[in-house]
XYZ file of C-alpha atoms in Angstrom:
540
model
C 73.881 47.031 94.294
C 76.927 46.496 96.471
C 79.205 47.614 93.644
C 77.196 50.760 93.029
C 77.186 51.594 96.758
C 80.935 51.064 96.953
C 81.530 53.280 93.928
C 79.361 56.033 95.429
C 81.253 55.819 98.734
C 84.620 55.937 96.967
C 83.538 58.968 94.959
C 82.284 60.702 98.102
C 85.607 60.014 99.793
C 87.420 61.530 96.802
C 85.204 64.624 97.006
C 85.757 64.946 100.754
C 89.480 64.455 100.264
C 89.516 67.050 97.502
C 87.600 69.526 99.646
C 89.955 68.902 102.552
C 93.042 69.454 100.395
C 91.513 72.712 99.107
C 90.889 73.849 102.674
C 94.481 73.007 103.582
C 95.785 74.938 100.549
C 93.660 77.979 101.330
C 94.766 77.916 104.985
C 98.420 77.850 103.974
C 97.904 80.621 101.427
C 96.144 82.856 103.954
C 98.959 82.205 106.432
C 101.464 83.252 103.756
C 99.487 86.442 103.121
C 99.692 87.238 106.835
C 103.446 86.552 106.754
C 103.854 88.930 103.785
C 102.040 91.713 105.642
C 104.048 91.201 108.847
C 107.427 90.968 107.112
C 106.556 93.913 104.856
C 105.785 95.971 107.961
C 109.091 95.008 109.574
C 110.949 96.014 106.403
C 109.056 99.298 106.033
C 111.748 101.448 107.634
C 114.591 100.775 105.216
C 112.273 101.172 102.168
C 114.523 98.952 100.064
C 112.089 96.067 100.166
C 108.422 96.735 99.418
C 105.401 94.445 99.662
C 105.706 93.364 96.028
C 109.289 92.145 96.331
C 108.580 90.638 99.768
C 105.609 88.663 98.423
C 107.639 87.467 95.421
C 110.500 86.315 97.670
C 108.150 84.483 100.062
C 106.368 82.924 97.086
C 109.656 81.671 95.643
C 110.774 80.210 98.985
C 107.383 78.552 99.476
C 107.523 77.198 95.929
C 110.893 75.581 96.637
C 109.551 73.931 99.806
C 106.421 72.612 98.036
C 108.528 71.420 95.105
C 110.792 69.422 97.430
C 107.969 67.949 99.524
C 105.929 66.969 96.435
C 108.867 65.222 94.800
C 109.122 67.795 92.004
C 105.491 67.504 90.916
C 104.192 70.950 91.900
C 105.356 74.250 93.376
C 102.057 76.012 94.103
C 99.078 75.750 96.407
C 96.458 77.032 93.968
C 96.039 76.616 90.206
C 96.414 79.831 88.245
C 93.275 81.029 86.487
C 92.889 84.068 84.246
C 89.323 84.367 85.552
C 90.591 84.494 89.145
C 92.907 87.337 88.213
C 90.682 89.406 85.923
C 87.351 88.904 87.718
C 88.309 88.859 91.415
C 91.785 90.309 91.980
C 92.188 93.088 89.415
C 88.902 95.034 89.996
C 89.659 96.200 93.577
C 93.187 97.273 92.575
C 92.095 99.387 89.607
C 88.996 100.785 91.327
C 90.994 101.894 94.351
C 93.493 103.560 92.013
C 90.692 105.678 90.549
C 89.025 106.216 93.919
C 92.179 107.507 95.640
C 93.623 109.510 92.734
C 94.202 113.236 93.157
C 91.789 114.356 90.508
C 93.128 117.884 90.112
C 96.644 116.754 89.187
C 95.342 113.823 87.164
C 93.073 115.889 84.921
C 95.452 118.829 84.680
C 97.929 116.408 83.122
C 95.279 114.292 81.428
C 96.491 114.927 77.860
C 100.076 114.029 78.785
C 98.865 110.942 80.679
C 96.816 109.779 77.689
C 99.756 110.567 75.409
C 102.033 108.328 77.498
C 99.471 105.680 78.478
C 97.700 105.199 75.131
C 99.932 106.473 72.309
C 103.110 105.504 74.137
C 101.846 101.991 74.838
C 101.019 101.508 71.155
C 104.518 102.699 70.195
C 106.083 100.342 72.735
C 103.891 97.484 71.504
C 105.015 98.110 67.935
C 108.708 98.245 68.868
C 108.540 95.045 70.938
C 106.461 93.173 68.326
C 108.775 94.112 65.437
C 111.877 93.355 67.499
C 110.519 89.989 68.648
C 109.586 89.054 65.080
C 113.068 90.001 63.858
C 115.001 88.078 66.507
C 112.757 85.114 67.290
C 112.448 84.013 63.666
C 116.208 83.427 63.720
C 115.921 81.279 66.845
C 114.443 77.810 67.136
C 111.617 78.530 69.564
C 108.668 76.953 67.767
C 105.940 78.249 65.488
C 104.617 81.742 66.260
C 102.252 83.628 63.927
C 101.682 87.356 63.495
C 98.984 87.340 66.187
C 101.456 85.840 68.671
C 104.046 88.521 67.936
C 101.493 91.321 68.357
C 100.327 89.667 71.586
C 103.939 89.584 72.799
C 104.129 93.326 72.195
C 100.955 93.911 74.226
C 102.066 91.542 77.002
C 105.421 93.231 77.556
C 104.035 96.752 77.206
C 101.881 96.314 80.344
C 103.805 98.074 83.121
C 103.750 97.726 86.887
C 104.865 100.964 88.545
C 104.036 99.905 92.129
C 107.683 100.015 93.238
C 108.200 103.535 91.916
C 104.920 104.859 93.337
C 105.871 103.550 96.770
C 109.044 105.659 96.599
C 107.621 108.856 95.074
C 105.896 111.403 97.300
C 102.846 112.938 95.644
C 103.111 116.082 97.801
C 106.771 116.701 96.942
C 106.519 115.730 93.251
C 102.825 116.081 92.316
C 103.449 116.373 88.564
C 105.722 113.340 88.405
C 103.507 111.239 90.664
C 100.372 111.989 88.661
C 102.141 111.160 85.387
C 103.571 107.853 86.648
C 100.331 106.863 88.367
C 98.000 107.906 85.550
C 100.165 106.455 82.817
C 100.360 103.140 84.669
C 96.573 102.754 84.809
C 95.937 103.900 81.220
C 98.838 101.725 80.081
C 97.330 98.583 81.611
C 93.941 99.386 80.098
C 95.455 100.055 76.668
C 97.487 96.840 76.769
C 94.434 94.752 77.671
C 92.220 96.468 75.081
C 94.885 95.991 72.394
C 95.377 92.369 73.444
C 91.631 91.671 73.235
C 91.446 93.389 69.851
C 94.257 91.165 68.578
C 92.412 88.039 69.649
C 89.143 89.138 68.032
C 90.635 89.815 64.580
C 91.899 87.502 61.857
C 95.422 88.828 61.371
C 96.543 86.217 58.855
C 95.784 88.620 55.984
C 96.546 92.196 56.994
C 95.701 95.060 54.654
C 94.788 98.727 55.017
C 91.071 98.064 55.575
C 91.761 95.454 58.270
C 94.208 97.845 59.972
C 91.676 100.704 59.917
C 88.962 98.415 61.257
C 91.336 97.174 63.957
C 92.193 100.666 65.230
C 88.561 101.773 64.894
C 87.532 98.886 67.130
C 90.324 99.816 69.536
C 89.136 103.439 69.828
C 85.517 102.318 70.176
C 86.454 100.031 73.076
C 88.426 102.833 74.716
C 85.639 105.429 74.529
C 82.765 103.043 75.289
C 84.512 101.636 78.357
C 85.150 105.127 79.735
C 81.529 106.207 79.190
C 80.208 103.075 80.905
C 82.369 103.721 83.974
C 81.236 107.338 84.192
C 77.559 106.373 83.871
C 77.864 103.694 86.573
C 79.491 106.173 88.953
C 76.838 108.830 88.272
C 74.036 106.300 88.779
C 75.416 105.298 92.188
C 75.724 108.967 93.179
C 72.146 109.741 92.120
C 70.668 106.720 93.922
C 72.508 107.382 97.189
C 71.728 111.124 97.056
C 67.999 110.626 96.467
C 67.316 107.691 98.783
C 69.361 108.819 101.850
C 70.516 105.349 102.897
C 72.379 106.852 105.844
C 69.087 107.525 107.639
C 68.785 103.865 108.594
C 72.068 102.096 107.910
C 75.506 103.127 106.755
C 76.110 99.489 105.828
C 73.742 99.871 102.883
C 75.695 102.856 101.592
C 78.995 101.001 101.734
C 77.515 97.827 100.228
C 75.901 99.737 97.375
C 79.126 101.554 96.496
C 81.104 98.314 96.441
C 78.496 96.422 94.429
C 77.926 99.243 91.927
C 81.659 99.471 91.304
C 81.918 95.723 90.764
C 78.787 95.763 88.593
C 80.402 98.315 86.280
C 83.402 95.999 85.890
C 81.265 92.949 85.136
C 79.050 94.881 82.704
C 82.177 95.861 80.781
C 83.199 92.192 80.661
C 79.671 91.260 79.554
C 79.749 93.728 76.644
C 83.385 92.861 75.736
C 84.689 96.289 76.729
C 87.780 97.262 78.730
C 86.744 96.515 82.308
C 89.937 98.156 83.616
C 89.073 101.532 82.084
C 85.440 101.201 83.151
C 86.106 100.516 86.827
C 88.916 103.115 86.948
C 86.669 105.941 85.767
C 83.851 104.603 87.917
C 86.199 105.037 90.884
C 87.029 108.618 89.856
C 83.352 109.567 89.487
C 82.422 107.875 92.767
C 85.157 109.761 94.624
C 83.945 113.050 93.098
C 80.200 112.601 93.654
C 79.088 109.433 95.462
C 81.620 109.604 98.278
C 80.433 113.078 99.294
C 76.780 111.918 99.403
C 77.253 109.330 102.152
C 77.573 109.843 105.893
C 80.909 110.668 107.445
C 81.259 107.208 108.991
C 80.632 105.636 105.559
C 83.358 107.827 104.079
C 85.930 106.513 106.533
C 84.703 102.934 106.038
C 84.748 103.018 102.232
C 88.169 104.644 102.064
C 89.747 101.947 104.235
C 87.689 99.096 102.746
C 88.729 99.866 99.154
C 92.370 100.391 100.130
C 92.444 97.140 102.114
C 90.899 95.071 99.319
C 93.397 96.523 96.837
C 96.329 95.896 99.184
C 95.410 92.243 99.810
C 94.779 91.589 96.100
C 98.211 92.965 95.154
C 99.980 90.809 97.742
C 97.961 87.765 96.631
C 99.038 88.258 93.008
C 102.752 88.653 93.701
C 102.748 85.772 96.176
C 101.192 83.477 93.606
C 103.512 84.649 90.820
C 106.467 83.777 93.038
C 105.193 80.226 93.604
C 104.108 79.701 90.016
C 107.526 80.738 88.737
C 108.901 77.321 89.773
C 106.153 75.248 88.162
C 107.973 72.206 86.798
C 105.610 71.632 83.856
C 106.651 74.841 82.137
C 110.361 74.478 82.721
C 110.659 70.875 81.487
C 109.944 72.073 77.931
C 112.949 74.414 77.986
C 115.298 72.236 80.048
C 116.847 70.819 76.878
C 117.706 74.280 75.529
C 118.382 76.602 78.477
C 120.536 78.865 76.316
C 117.558 79.576 74.051
C 115.343 80.408 77.014
C 117.944 82.770 78.489
C 118.432 84.386 75.080
C 114.706 84.973 74.631
C 114.420 86.506 78.113
C 117.426 88.774 77.488
C 116.006 89.921 74.134
C 112.630 90.682 75.703
C 114.271 92.700 78.500
C 116.252 94.665 75.919
C 113.132 95.311 73.857
C 111.292 96.499 76.976
C 114.092 99.017 77.635
C 114.157 100.236 74.021
C 110.377 100.245 73.587
C 109.983 102.322 76.743
C 112.610 104.854 75.678
C 111.116 105.051 72.161
C 108.121 106.994 73.419
C 108.967 108.522 76.830
C 111.584 110.984 75.614
C 109.990 112.004 72.262
C 106.504 112.356 73.782
C 107.918 114.306 76.741
C 109.455 116.725 74.222
C 106.093 117.130 72.488
C 104.321 117.624 75.807
C 106.794 120.315 76.857
C 106.066 122.268 73.674
C 102.513 122.929 74.917
C 103.652 124.098 78.380
C 104.662 127.702 79.018
C 105.675 127.636 82.686
C 108.829 125.750 83.612
C 107.290 123.948 86.598
C 104.774 122.248 84.282
C 107.453 120.952 81.931
C 108.980 117.495 82.327
C 112.719 117.908 82.821
C 115.263 115.264 81.858
C 115.534 113.815 85.389
C 111.783 113.378 85.563
C 111.802 111.791 82.094
C 114.393 109.249 83.250
C 112.247 108.510 86.318
C 109.153 107.998 84.139
C 111.150 105.734 81.833
C 112.425 103.717 84.788
C 108.997 103.512 86.450
C 107.608 101.639 83.449
C 110.355 99.020 83.218
C 108.834 96.735 85.857
C 106.475 94.037 84.619
C 103.873 92.409 86.849
C 100.676 90.440 87.142
C 98.950 91.890 84.058
C 101.791 90.641 81.852
C 101.589 87.239 83.525
C 97.821 86.970 83.055
C 97.973 88.000 79.390
C 100.808 85.542 78.728
C 98.807 82.696 80.288
C 95.781 83.729 78.238
C 97.728 83.679 74.974
C 100.109 80.741 75.424
C 98.337 78.187 77.629
C 95.293 75.954 77.288
C 93.312 75.401 80.510
C 96.349 76.397 82.547
C 98.671 73.918 80.806
C 101.444 74.584 78.316
C 101.262 72.231 75.348
C 103.765 73.568 72.783
C 107.470 74.255 73.101
C 107.210 77.793 71.746
C 104.400 78.584 74.159
C 106.370 77.132 77.069
C 109.386 79.265 76.178
C 107.224 82.398 76.083
C 105.631 81.570 79.452
C 108.972 80.909 81.149
C 110.486 84.008 79.542
C 107.581 86.100 80.822
C 108.148 84.705 84.325
C 111.862 85.514 84.062
C 111.238 89.071 82.877
C 108.643 89.693 85.609
C 110.903 88.350 88.368
C 114.037 90.097 87.121
C 112.388 93.455 86.483
C 110.437 93.464 89.750
C 113.316 92.382 91.987
C 116.371 93.951 90.298
C 114.789 97.119 88.926
C 112.581 97.393 92.019
C 115.569 97.273 94.384
C 117.363 99.931 92.320
C 114.366 102.269 92.260
C 114.903 103.814 95.707
C 118.555 104.886 95.241
C 117.875 106.012 91.656
C 114.999 108.266 92.691
C 117.089 109.663 95.565
C 119.877 110.561 93.116
C 117.609 112.051 90.467
C 115.056 113.695 92.748
C 116.563 114.664 96.119
C 113.826 115.330 98.648
C 113.514 119.041 99.487
C 113.467 119.741 103.208
C 110.907 122.501 102.942
C 108.247 120.124 101.686
C 107.858 118.402 105.013
C 105.206 120.877 106.109
C 103.278 120.969 102.871
C 99.544 120.595 103.191
C 97.805 117.711 101.507
C 95.455 118.418 98.659
C 91.875 117.722 99.759
C 90.827 116.404 96.380
C 90.192 112.754 97.028
C 88.667 110.454 99.627
C 92.165 109.658 100.858
C 92.087 112.886 102.805
C 89.356 113.440 105.358
C 90.016 117.146 105.999
C 87.387 118.375 103.517
C 84.845 120.663 105.234
C 81.498 118.879 104.954
C 79.405 122.054 104.719
C 81.641 123.909 102.286
C 80.020 124.153 98.877
C 83.105 125.495 97.180
C 85.772 123.314 95.689
C 88.789 124.287 97.714
C 91.279 122.565 95.476
C 89.890 124.237 92.384
C 90.014 127.695 93.936
C 93.597 127.235 95.075
C 95.678 129.594 92.992
C 92.750 130.543 90.739
C 93.195 134.270 91.369
C 96.391 134.255 89.311
C 94.839 132.377 86.433
C 94.228 134.338 83.245
C 91.810 132.900 80.734
C 93.080 132.637 77.156
C 91.917 135.307 74.736
C 93.149 133.681 71.551
C 93.378 130.264 69.936
C 97.132 130.264 70.402
C 96.796 130.875 74.146
C 94.073 128.225 74.317
C 96.420 125.654 72.773
C 99.236 126.633 75.125
C 97.111 126.197 78.280
C 94.497 123.595 77.319
C 94.326 121.774 80.640
C 93.732 124.940 82.662
C 91.033 126.100 80.254
C 89.169 122.799 80.239
C 89.490 122.628 84.013
C 87.976 126.130 84.400
C 84.948 125.456 82.203
C 84.441 122.024 83.702
C 84.255 123.645 87.164
C 81.548 126.006 85.986
C 79.565 123.175 84.378
C 80.061 120.931 87.413
C 78.863 123.582 89.868
C 75.891 124.629 87.746
C 74.526 121.275 86.557
C 76.287 118.157 87.847
C 76.498 118.741 91.602
C 72.856 119.837 92.043
C 71.781 116.545 90.435
C 74.424 114.078 91.597
C 75.704 115.686 94.782
C 79.377 115.937 95.535
C 81.432 118.366 97.605
C 79.000 120.767 99.261
C 76.333 118.075 99.697
C 75.762 116.862 103.266
C 73.765 113.643 103.671
C 70.514 113.799 105.582
C 70.957 112.889 109.249
C 67.762 112.739 111.365
C 67.769 115.078 114.334
C 70.594 117.307 113.106
C 70.129 121.108 113.215
C 70.745 121.346 109.476
C 67.909 118.997 108.456
C 65.611 121.655 106.979
C 68.317 123.639 105.205
C 69.837 120.479 103.788
C 66.520 119.289 102.421
C 65.905 122.674 100.794
C 69.385 122.650 99.248
C 68.956 119.096 97.930
C 65.595 119.919 96.340
């Protein structure tokens, strides 16, 4: 009895000690997040350092301190988990991207964005996979099969264009901003979908039927994920429009929007779809319909809430990547052959450069063939900027590499360890070096015009609160519509497809979608307001 009591007490002490150490780690990590925000604010003026690079630098410095104090045993406060990244950190980032996007520019360039983000990512994946297979088989890095090489292509095709987007101005360069932003989101989704498809197929015996089945599954995931996101956004808009939550509490409106967005992400994970695509299009639909159905105070709250969650999640990711980069367990496997590790990292960086160029310039040429006006075409300076914007690698690449080459967070094989450390090297080098060079490069290629300082912002997304609440017309869609001529032949239709689709979508949206799901022109019911009766008649 005494022994059993002593064992219970010792176990309880271990649990209490473990809980206390977790609390200490979380406190330190939150303090580091605060430091990243403060230092990022102080460095805002020079615009050379952004939050991503600041968080990486603080993470590296913190990792060195922890490594020294722990006697070389650990360099991080928290243990990396793919679930932590994909389930908790990534959803607010992707949803906010869809929620804040300028829909007019995004969908006007939708075909070019899909061309870059989907087709271009597949081209880049192929180039990197073939190049890695060619070079790595000549190097002694351990046993890698065809699935590993395809996974490497998907891992290093996932871009992180945060640095470039922080430099670009979407009012001065709306076409370029929409292409870089849209391609970045579709690129991440395509990389993850392709990576998941690789893991679900037996690639040991590849033939034509397996390849067709593979790409069929890929397209099915792409389309199904998009449809699920759209349906989730429409459902939230319909519920909020019909039930008038704002009558009693704006908190319910905000809570329902957040939970419905997260539910769409988790449903995609449940059905093995692309959760990134699902929550991105859910964000777009919510910004087009749901956001206009809530009260004005809820609009301000949701806009800042989503942006804040996304901002904190991004800093959290880069801070952790910086600390995890010095994890001793990974580096001890490659300490005996540092030249091999450096060679692998250099090859991967070269393949990233080549794979990016292999689709940006050819696909830009194809895109320009369908454009008649010069301002819609992508000139060579913009092509170079798009190419550069996709050279940075970030948290998605890290998470996919951990998923492919580690077991329960630990690296067991030499080849896997080399790939993990090489991924860390590429992410750090591309984010810091390429990120620091982004500002001067964009200034050289795209000098800021002085006359753009007074340009008005496009009221197409929740980011701008200047939309007239009682205006039933879509101001952004009517802007410049008087000069638009509808195509009278198939040839003209092919030359201006985005404008044509946009025109007919507006008619369909005004006639069918907005009366059912709300949107711009819908004003939520507010008790006691003079417009109560007219609003109720309009909504019915």
